[in-house]
């Protein structure tokens, strides 16, 4: 039996939580087993300290709805979302080849051809997001994961914004994202960030 504070071993929406594989500001990511289909998935859970804040709960679940609209091989697929026992969660494809951040830290640089291939594939994924009106707003090496075959997947749409939205879930004037990787207009806090078709 897992410790009371641990989610390891818990079943959420038919997914058995197995081990923690990552954590960020707005989510903890676990490896999980899909009992129905017998496959490994990743399950992102809103940390306990944020669950009482309805705005943060809405923002977290909106991430799943937003990312699920994007259908592209270089964007991680959202498989399911839900809440169980007051725990909001997102289920996505499991991508286990490491992050671009880890590759850069290990190798310090990429061969030009490799870098261009990754850049092109991610640009195609971002273009697919833009076509459905989704702006990622936090593209950085840590948010690029690789499959075992070396194919990149853009992840973490937690700061994404829909170009046309009737719900304001970000604080007005608050700059969101990772400073070293922001577009200049985003760093300045401008509300006119767009996909630049």
PDB file of C-alpha atoms in Angstrom:
ATOM      1  CA  UNK A   1       0.000   0.000   0.000  1.00  0.00           C
ATOM      2  CA  UNK A   2       1.457   3.393  -0.958  1.00  0.00           C
ATOM      3  CA  UNK A   3       2.068   6.098   1.620  1.00  0.00           C
ATOM      4  CA  UNK A   4      -1.047   8.254   2.188  1.00  0.00           C
ATOM      5  CA  UNK A   5       0.557  11.278   0.470  1.00  0.00           C
ATOM      6  CA  UNK A   6       1.732   9.273  -2.529  1.00  0.00           C
ATOM      7  CA  UNK A   7      -0.199   8.619  -5.711  1.00  0.00           C
ATOM      8  CA  UNK A   8       1.957   5.613  -6.625  1.00  0.00           C
ATOM      9  CA  UNK A   9      -0.322   2.600  -6.917  1.00  0.00           C
ATOM     10  CA  UNK A  10      -3.511   4.691  -7.138  1.00  0.00           C
ATOM     11  CA  UNK A  11      -5.944   4.130  -9.984  1.00  0.00           C
ATOM     12  CA  UNK A  12      -7.212   7.315 -11.627  1.00  0.00           C
ATOM     13  CA  UNK A  13      -9.743   6.897 -14.409  1.00  0.00           C
ATOM     14  CA  UNK A  14      -8.561   3.371 -15.173  1.00  0.00           C
ATOM     15  CA  UNK A  15      -4.854   4.301 -15.151  1.00  0.00           C
ATOM     16  CA  UNK A  16      -2.563   2.767 -12.509  1.00  0.00           C
ATOM     17  CA  UNK A  17      -0.005   5.355 -11.364  1.00  0.00           C
ATOM     18  CA  UNK A  18       3.434   3.690 -11.362  1.00  0.00           C
ATOM     19  CA  UNK A  19       6.258   6.200 -10.854  1.00  0.00           C
ATOM     20  CA  UNK A  20       6.992   9.912 -10.977  1.00  0.00           C
ATOM     21  CA  UNK A  21       8.871  10.929 -14.136  1.00  0.00           C
ATOM     22  CA  UNK A  22       8.761  14.715 -14.001  1.00  0.00           C
ATOM     23  CA  UNK A  23       7.489  17.820 -12.276  1.00  0.00           C
ATOM     24  CA  UNK A  24       6.910  21.418 -13.209  1.00  0.00           C
ATOM     25  CA  UNK A  25       5.278  24.497 -11.793  1.00  0.00           C
ATOM     26  CA  UNK A  26       1.725  23.358 -12.498  1.00  0.00           C
ATOM     27  CA  UNK A  27       1.925  19.596 -12.701  1.00  0.00           C
ATOM     28  CA  UNK A  28       3.546  16.369 -11.628  1.00  0.00           C
ATOM     29  CA  UNK A  29       3.947  13.775 -14.374  1.00  0.00           C
ATOM     30  CA  UNK A  30       3.806  10.059 -13.684  1.00  0.00           C
ATOM     31  CA  UNK A  31       4.294   6.940 -15.727  1.00  0.00           C
ATOM     32  CA  UNK A  32       1.040   4.973 -15.599  1.00  0.00           C
ATOM     33  CA  UNK A  33      -0.492   1.798 -16.989  1.00  0.00           C
ATOM     34  CA  UNK A  34      -3.720   1.904 -18.980  1.00  0.00           C
ATOM     35  CA  UNK A  35      -5.624  -1.093 -17.602  1.00  0.00           C
ATOM     36  CA  UNK A  36      -8.120  -1.192 -20.469  1.00  0.00           C
ATOM     37  CA  UNK A  37      -5.675  -1.124 -23.381  1.00  0.00           C
ATOM     38  CA  UNK A  38      -2.579  -2.554 -21.704  1.00  0.00           C
ATOM     39  CA  UNK A  39      -0.274   0.320 -22.647  1.00  0.00           C
ATOM     40  CA  UNK A  40       2.035   2.730 -20.879  1.00  0.00           C
ATOM     41  CA  UNK A  41       0.898   6.355 -20.690  1.00  0.00           C
ATOM     42  CA  UNK A  42       1.967   9.548 -18.956  1.00  0.00           C
ATOM     43  CA  UNK A  43      -0.467  11.088 -16.499  1.00  0.00           C
ATOM     44  CA  UNK A  44      -0.107  14.703 -15.400  1.00  0.00           C
ATOM     45  CA  UNK A  45      -1.687  15.618 -12.081  1.00  0.00           C
ATOM     46  CA  UNK A  46      -2.366  19.033 -10.590  1.00  0.00           C
ATOM     47  CA  UNK A  47      -0.327  19.295  -7.356  1.00  0.00           C
ATOM     48  CA  UNK A  48      -2.352  19.170  -4.141  1.00  0.00           C
ATOM     49  CA  UNK A  49      -1.409  22.732  -3.137  1.00  0.00           C
ATOM     50  CA  UNK A  50      -3.263  24.089  -6.222  1.00  0.00           C
ATOM     51  CA  UNK A  51      -6.391  21.918  -6.162  1.00  0.00           C
ATOM     52  CA  UNK A  52      -8.474  24.263  -3.981  1.00  0.00           C
ATOM     53  CA  UNK A  53      -7.989  27.170  -6.417  1.00  0.00           C
ATOM     54  CA  UNK A  54     -10.802  26.898  -8.967  1.00  0.00           C
ATOM     55  CA  UNK A  55      -9.010  29.162 -11.475  1.00  0.00           C
ATOM     56  CA  UNK A  56      -5.919  26.933 -11.412  1.00  0.00           C
ATOM     57  CA  UNK A  57      -8.071  23.804 -11.746  1.00  0.00           C
ATOM     58  CA  UNK A  58      -9.781  25.328 -14.780  1.00  0.00           C
ATOM     59  CA  UNK A  59      -6.422  26.337 -16.293  1.00  0.00           C
ATOM     60  CA  UNK A  60      -5.043  22.832 -15.767  1.00  0.00           C
ATOM     61  CA  UNK A  61      -8.016  21.091 -17.397  1.00  0.00           C
ATOM     62  CA  UNK A  62      -8.048  23.694 -20.163  1.00  0.00           C
ATOM     63  CA  UNK A  63      -4.490  22.576 -21.014  1.00  0.00           C
ATOM     64  CA  UNK A  64      -5.857  19.139 -21.880  1.00  0.00           C
ATOM     65  CA  UNK A  65      -8.740  20.464 -23.959  1.00  0.00           C
ATOM     66  CA  UNK A  66      -6.441  22.884 -25.764  1.00  0.00           C
ATOM     67  CA  UNK A  67      -3.703  20.350 -26.553  1.00  0.00           C
ATOM     68  CA  UNK A  68      -6.250  17.682 -27.558  1.00  0.00           C
ATOM     69  CA  UNK A  69      -7.315  19.886 -30.486  1.00  0.00           C
ATOM     70  CA  UNK A  70      -3.858  19.548 -32.046  1.00  0.00           C
ATOM     71  CA  UNK A  71      -3.370  16.523 -34.275  1.00  0.00           C
ATOM     72  CA  UNK A  72       0.254  16.353 -35.367  1.00  0.00           C
ATOM     73  CA  UNK A  73       3.037  13.743 -35.054  1.00  0.00           C
ATOM     74  CA  UNK A  74       5.371  16.260 -33.381  1.00  0.00           C
ATOM     75  CA  UNK A  75       2.939  17.315 -30.649  1.00  0.00           C
ATOM     76  CA  UNK A  76       2.281  14.940 -27.754  1.00  0.00           C
ATOM     77  CA  UNK A  77      -1.183  13.373 -28.011  1.00  0.00           C
ATOM     78  CA  UNK A  78      -3.682  13.938 -25.214  1.00  0.00           C
ATOM     79  CA  UNK A  79      -5.580  10.687 -24.676  1.00  0.00           C
ATOM     80  CA  UNK A  80      -7.938  11.530 -21.833  1.00  0.00           C
ATOM     81  CA  UNK A  81      -8.656  13.964 -19.007  1.00  0.00           C
ATOM     82  CA  UNK A  82     -10.719  13.869 -15.868  1.00  0.00           C
ATOM     83  CA  UNK A  83     -11.038  14.281 -12.140  1.00  0.00           C
ATOM     84  CA  UNK A  84     -11.220  11.529  -9.566  1.00  0.00           C
ATOM     85  CA  UNK A  85     -11.219  11.895  -5.778  1.00  0.00           C
ATOM     86  CA  UNK A  86     -10.732  15.662  -6.266  1.00  0.00           C
ATOM     87  CA  UNK A  87      -7.571  15.026  -8.349  1.00  0.00           C
ATOM     88  CA  UNK A  88      -7.588  16.631 -11.821  1.00  0.00           C
ATOM     89  CA  UNK A  89      -5.477  14.707 -14.339  1.00  0.00           C
ATOM     90  CA  UNK A  90      -4.471  14.650 -18.003  1.00  0.00           C
ATOM     91  CA  UNK A  91      -3.471  11.432 -19.768  1.00  0.00           C
ATOM     92  CA  UNK A  92      -1.081  11.627 -22.705  1.00  0.00           C
ATOM     93  CA  UNK A  93       1.108   9.438 -24.838  1.00  0.00           C
ATOM     94  CA  UNK A  94       4.223   8.221 -23.054  1.00  0.00           C
ATOM     95  CA  UNK A  95       7.382   9.618 -24.654  1.00  0.00           C
ATOM     96  CA  UNK A  96      10.487   8.079 -23.116  1.00  0.00           C
ATOM     97  CA  UNK A  97      13.502   9.141 -25.177  1.00  0.00           C
ATOM     98  CA  UNK A  98      14.532  12.060 -22.948  1.00  0.00           C
ATOM     99  CA  UNK A  99      14.302  15.802 -23.470  1.00  0.00           C
ATOM    100  CA  UNK A 100      16.106  18.174 -25.793  1.00  0.00           C
ATOM    101  CA  UNK A 101      17.343  19.898 -22.632  1.00  0.00           C
ATOM    102  CA  UNK A 102      19.059  16.678 -21.539  1.00  0.00           C
ATOM    103  CA  UNK A 103      20.577  16.192 -25.018  1.00  0.00           C
ATOM    104  CA  UNK A 104      21.997  19.735 -24.979  1.00  0.00           C
ATOM    105  CA  UNK A 105      23.388  19.302 -21.450  1.00  0.00           C
ATOM    106  CA  UNK A 106      25.029  16.004 -22.429  1.00  0.00           C
ATOM    107  CA  UNK A 107      26.399  16.934 -25.863  1.00  0.00           C
ATOM    108  CA  UNK A 108      26.637  20.738 -25.478  1.00  0.00           C
ATOM    109  CA  UNK A 109      25.690  21.120 -29.134  1.00  0.00           C
ATOM    110  CA  UNK A 110      23.910  19.331 -31.954  1.00  0.00           C
ATOM    111  CA  UNK A 111      25.107  18.629 -35.469  1.00  0.00           C
ATOM    112  CA  UNK A 112      23.694  21.258 -37.817  1.00  0.00           C
ATOM    113  CA  UNK A 113      21.657  18.728 -39.817  1.00  0.00           C
ATOM    114  CA  UNK A 114      20.155  17.263 -36.628  1.00  0.00           C
ATOM    115  CA  UNK A 115      19.323  20.698 -35.240  1.00  0.00           C
ATOM    116  CA  UNK A 116      17.666  21.737 -38.504  1.00  0.00           C
ATOM    117  CA  UNK A 117      15.617  18.514 -38.653  1.00  0.00           C
ATOM    118  CA  UNK A 118      14.372  18.997 -35.082  1.00  0.00           C
ATOM    119  CA  UNK A 119      13.641  22.678 -35.714  1.00  0.00           C
ATOM    120  CA  UNK A 120      11.666  21.880 -38.870  1.00  0.00           C
ATOM    121  CA  UNK A 121       9.627  19.166 -37.145  1.00  0.00           C
ATOM    122  CA  UNK A 122       8.826  21.384 -34.164  1.00  0.00           C
ATOM    123  CA  UNK A 123       7.910  24.279 -36.468  1.00  0.00           C
ATOM    124  CA  UNK A 124       5.483  21.936 -38.239  1.00  0.00           C
ATOM    125  CA  UNK A 125       3.974  20.975 -34.867  1.00  0.00           C
ATOM    126  CA  UNK A 126       3.650  24.619 -33.851  1.00  0.00           C
ATOM    127  CA  UNK A 127       2.065  25.438 -37.217  1.00  0.00           C
ATOM    128  CA  UNK A 128      -0.517  22.700 -36.573  1.00  0.00           C
ATOM    129  CA  UNK A 129      -1.238  24.277 -33.181  1.00  0.00           C
ATOM    130  CA  UNK A 130      -1.543  27.716 -34.761  1.00  0.00           C
ATOM    131  CA  UNK A 131      -3.963  26.379 -37.387  1.00  0.00           C
ATOM    132  CA  UNK A 132      -6.402  25.499 -34.600  1.00  0.00           C
ATOM    133  CA  UNK A 133      -5.767  28.810 -32.819  1.00  0.00           C
ATOM    134  CA  UNK A 134      -3.421  27.566 -30.073  1.00  0.00           C
ATOM    135  CA  UNK A 135      -0.288  29.476 -29.006  1.00  0.00           C
ATOM    136  CA  UNK A 136       2.140  27.409 -26.892  1.00  0.00           C
ATOM    137  CA  UNK A 137       3.907  30.353 -25.116  1.00  0.00           C
ATOM    138  CA  UNK A 138       6.593  28.183 -23.466  1.00  0.00           C
ATOM    139  CA  UNK A 139       8.639  26.521 -26.214  1.00  0.00           C
ATOM    140  CA  UNK A 140      11.997  25.557 -24.706  1.00  0.00           C
ATOM    141  CA  UNK A 141      14.336  22.531 -24.729  1.00  0.00           C
ATOM    142  CA  UNK A 142      12.761  21.059 -21.578  1.00  0.00           C
ATOM    143  CA  UNK A 143       9.373  20.987 -23.354  1.00  0.00           C
ATOM    144  CA  UNK A 144      10.666  18.921 -26.268  1.00  0.00           C
ATOM    145  CA  UNK A 145      10.727  15.172 -25.645  1.00  0.00           C
ATOM    146  CA  UNK A 146      12.010  12.479 -27.978  1.00  0.00           C
ATOM    147  CA  UNK A 147      10.578   9.097 -28.811  1.00  0.00           C
ATOM    148  CA  UNK A 148      12.941   6.120 -28.712  1.00  0.00           C
ATOM    149  CA  UNK A 149      13.261   6.561 -32.483  1.00  0.00           C
ATOM    150  CA  UNK A 150      14.491  10.145 -32.002  1.00  0.00           C
ATOM    151  CA  UNK A 151      11.316  11.911 -33.152  1.00  0.00           C
ATOM    152  CA  UNK A 152      10.604  15.147 -31.235  1.00  0.00           C
ATOM    153  CA  UNK A 153       7.299  15.831 -29.484  1.00  0.00           C
ATOM    154  CA  UNK A 154       6.321  19.257 -28.168  1.00  0.00           C
ATOM    155  CA  UNK A 155       4.815  18.927 -24.682  1.00  0.00           C
ATOM    156  CA  UNK A 156       3.403  21.050 -21.861  1.00  0.00           C
ATOM    157  CA  UNK A 157       0.650  23.280 -23.138  1.00  0.00           C
ATOM    158  CA  UNK A 158       0.060  24.550 -19.589  1.00  0.00           C
ATOM    159  CA  UNK A 159       0.763  28.151 -20.619  1.00  0.00           C
ATOM    160  CA  UNK A 160      -0.899  27.833 -24.009  1.00  0.00           C
ATOM    161  CA  UNK A 161      -3.463  30.401 -25.013  1.00  0.00           C
ATOM    162  CA  UNK A 162      -6.247  30.117 -27.500  1.00  0.00           C
ATOM    163  CA  UNK A 163      -6.240  33.065 -29.893  1.00  0.00           C
ATOM    164  CA  UNK A 164     -10.012  33.352 -29.555  1.00  0.00           C
ATOM    165  CA  UNK A 165     -11.154  32.665 -26.013  1.00  0.00           C
ATOM    166  CA  UNK A 166     -14.057  33.906 -23.942  1.00  0.00           C
ATOM    167  CA  UNK A 167     -12.368  32.971 -20.661  1.00  0.00           C
ATOM    168  CA  UNK A 168      -9.458  34.942 -19.201  1.00  0.00           C
ATOM    169  CA  UNK A 169      -7.426  32.495 -17.106  1.00  0.00           C
ATOM    170  CA  UNK A 170      -4.116  34.364 -17.072  1.00  0.00           C
ATOM    171  CA  UNK A 171      -3.631  37.380 -14.846  1.00  0.00           C
ATOM    172  CA  UNK A 172      -3.696  40.649 -16.739  1.00  0.00           C
ATOM    173  CA  UNK A 173      -0.189  42.075 -17.075  1.00  0.00           C
ATOM    174  CA  UNK A 174       1.478  38.895 -15.812  1.00  0.00           C
ATOM    175  CA  UNK A 175       4.305  37.641 -18.022  1.00  0.00           C
ATOM    176  CA  UNK A 176       4.077  33.862 -18.384  1.00  0.00           C
ATOM    177  CA  UNK A 177       6.743  31.588 -19.812  1.00  0.00           C
ATOM    178  CA  UNK A 178      10.487  31.016 -19.565  1.00  0.00           C
ATOM    179  CA  UNK A 179      12.353  34.335 -20.047  1.00  0.00           C
ATOM    180  CA  UNK A 180      15.309  33.020 -22.084  1.00  0.00           C
ATOM    181  CA  UNK A 181      12.979  31.458 -24.663  1.00  0.00           C
ATOM    182  CA  UNK A 182      10.199  34.067 -24.943  1.00  0.00           C
ATOM    183  CA  UNK A 183       9.270  36.039 -28.012  1.00  0.00           C
ATOM    184  CA  UNK A 184      10.058  39.740 -27.398  1.00  0.00           C
ATOM    185  CA  UNK A 185       6.382  40.726 -27.430  1.00  0.00           C
ATOM    186  CA  UNK A 186       5.642  38.020 -24.862  1.00  0.00           C
ATOM    187  CA  UNK A 187       8.475  39.173 -22.586  1.00  0.00           C
ATOM    188  CA  UNK A 188       7.056  42.705 -22.733  1.00  0.00           C
ATOM    189  CA  UNK A 189       3.689  41.399 -21.539  1.00  0.00           C
ATOM    190  CA  UNK A 190       1.852  42.413 -24.697  1.00  0.00           C
ATOM    191  CA  UNK A 191      -1.618  40.937 -25.118  1.00  0.00           C
ATOM    192  CA  UNK A 192      -1.294  40.865 -28.915  1.00  0.00           C
ATOM    193  CA  UNK A 193       0.769  37.679 -29.161  1.00  0.00           C
ATOM    194  CA  UNK A 194      -0.355  35.761 -32.232  1.00  0.00           C
ATOM    195  CA  UNK A 195       0.616  32.940 -34.568  1.00  0.00           C
ATOM    196  CA  UNK A 196       2.036  35.299 -37.254  1.00  0.00           C
ATOM    197  CA  UNK A 197       0.500  33.354 -40.096  1.00  0.00           C
TER     198      UNK A 197
END
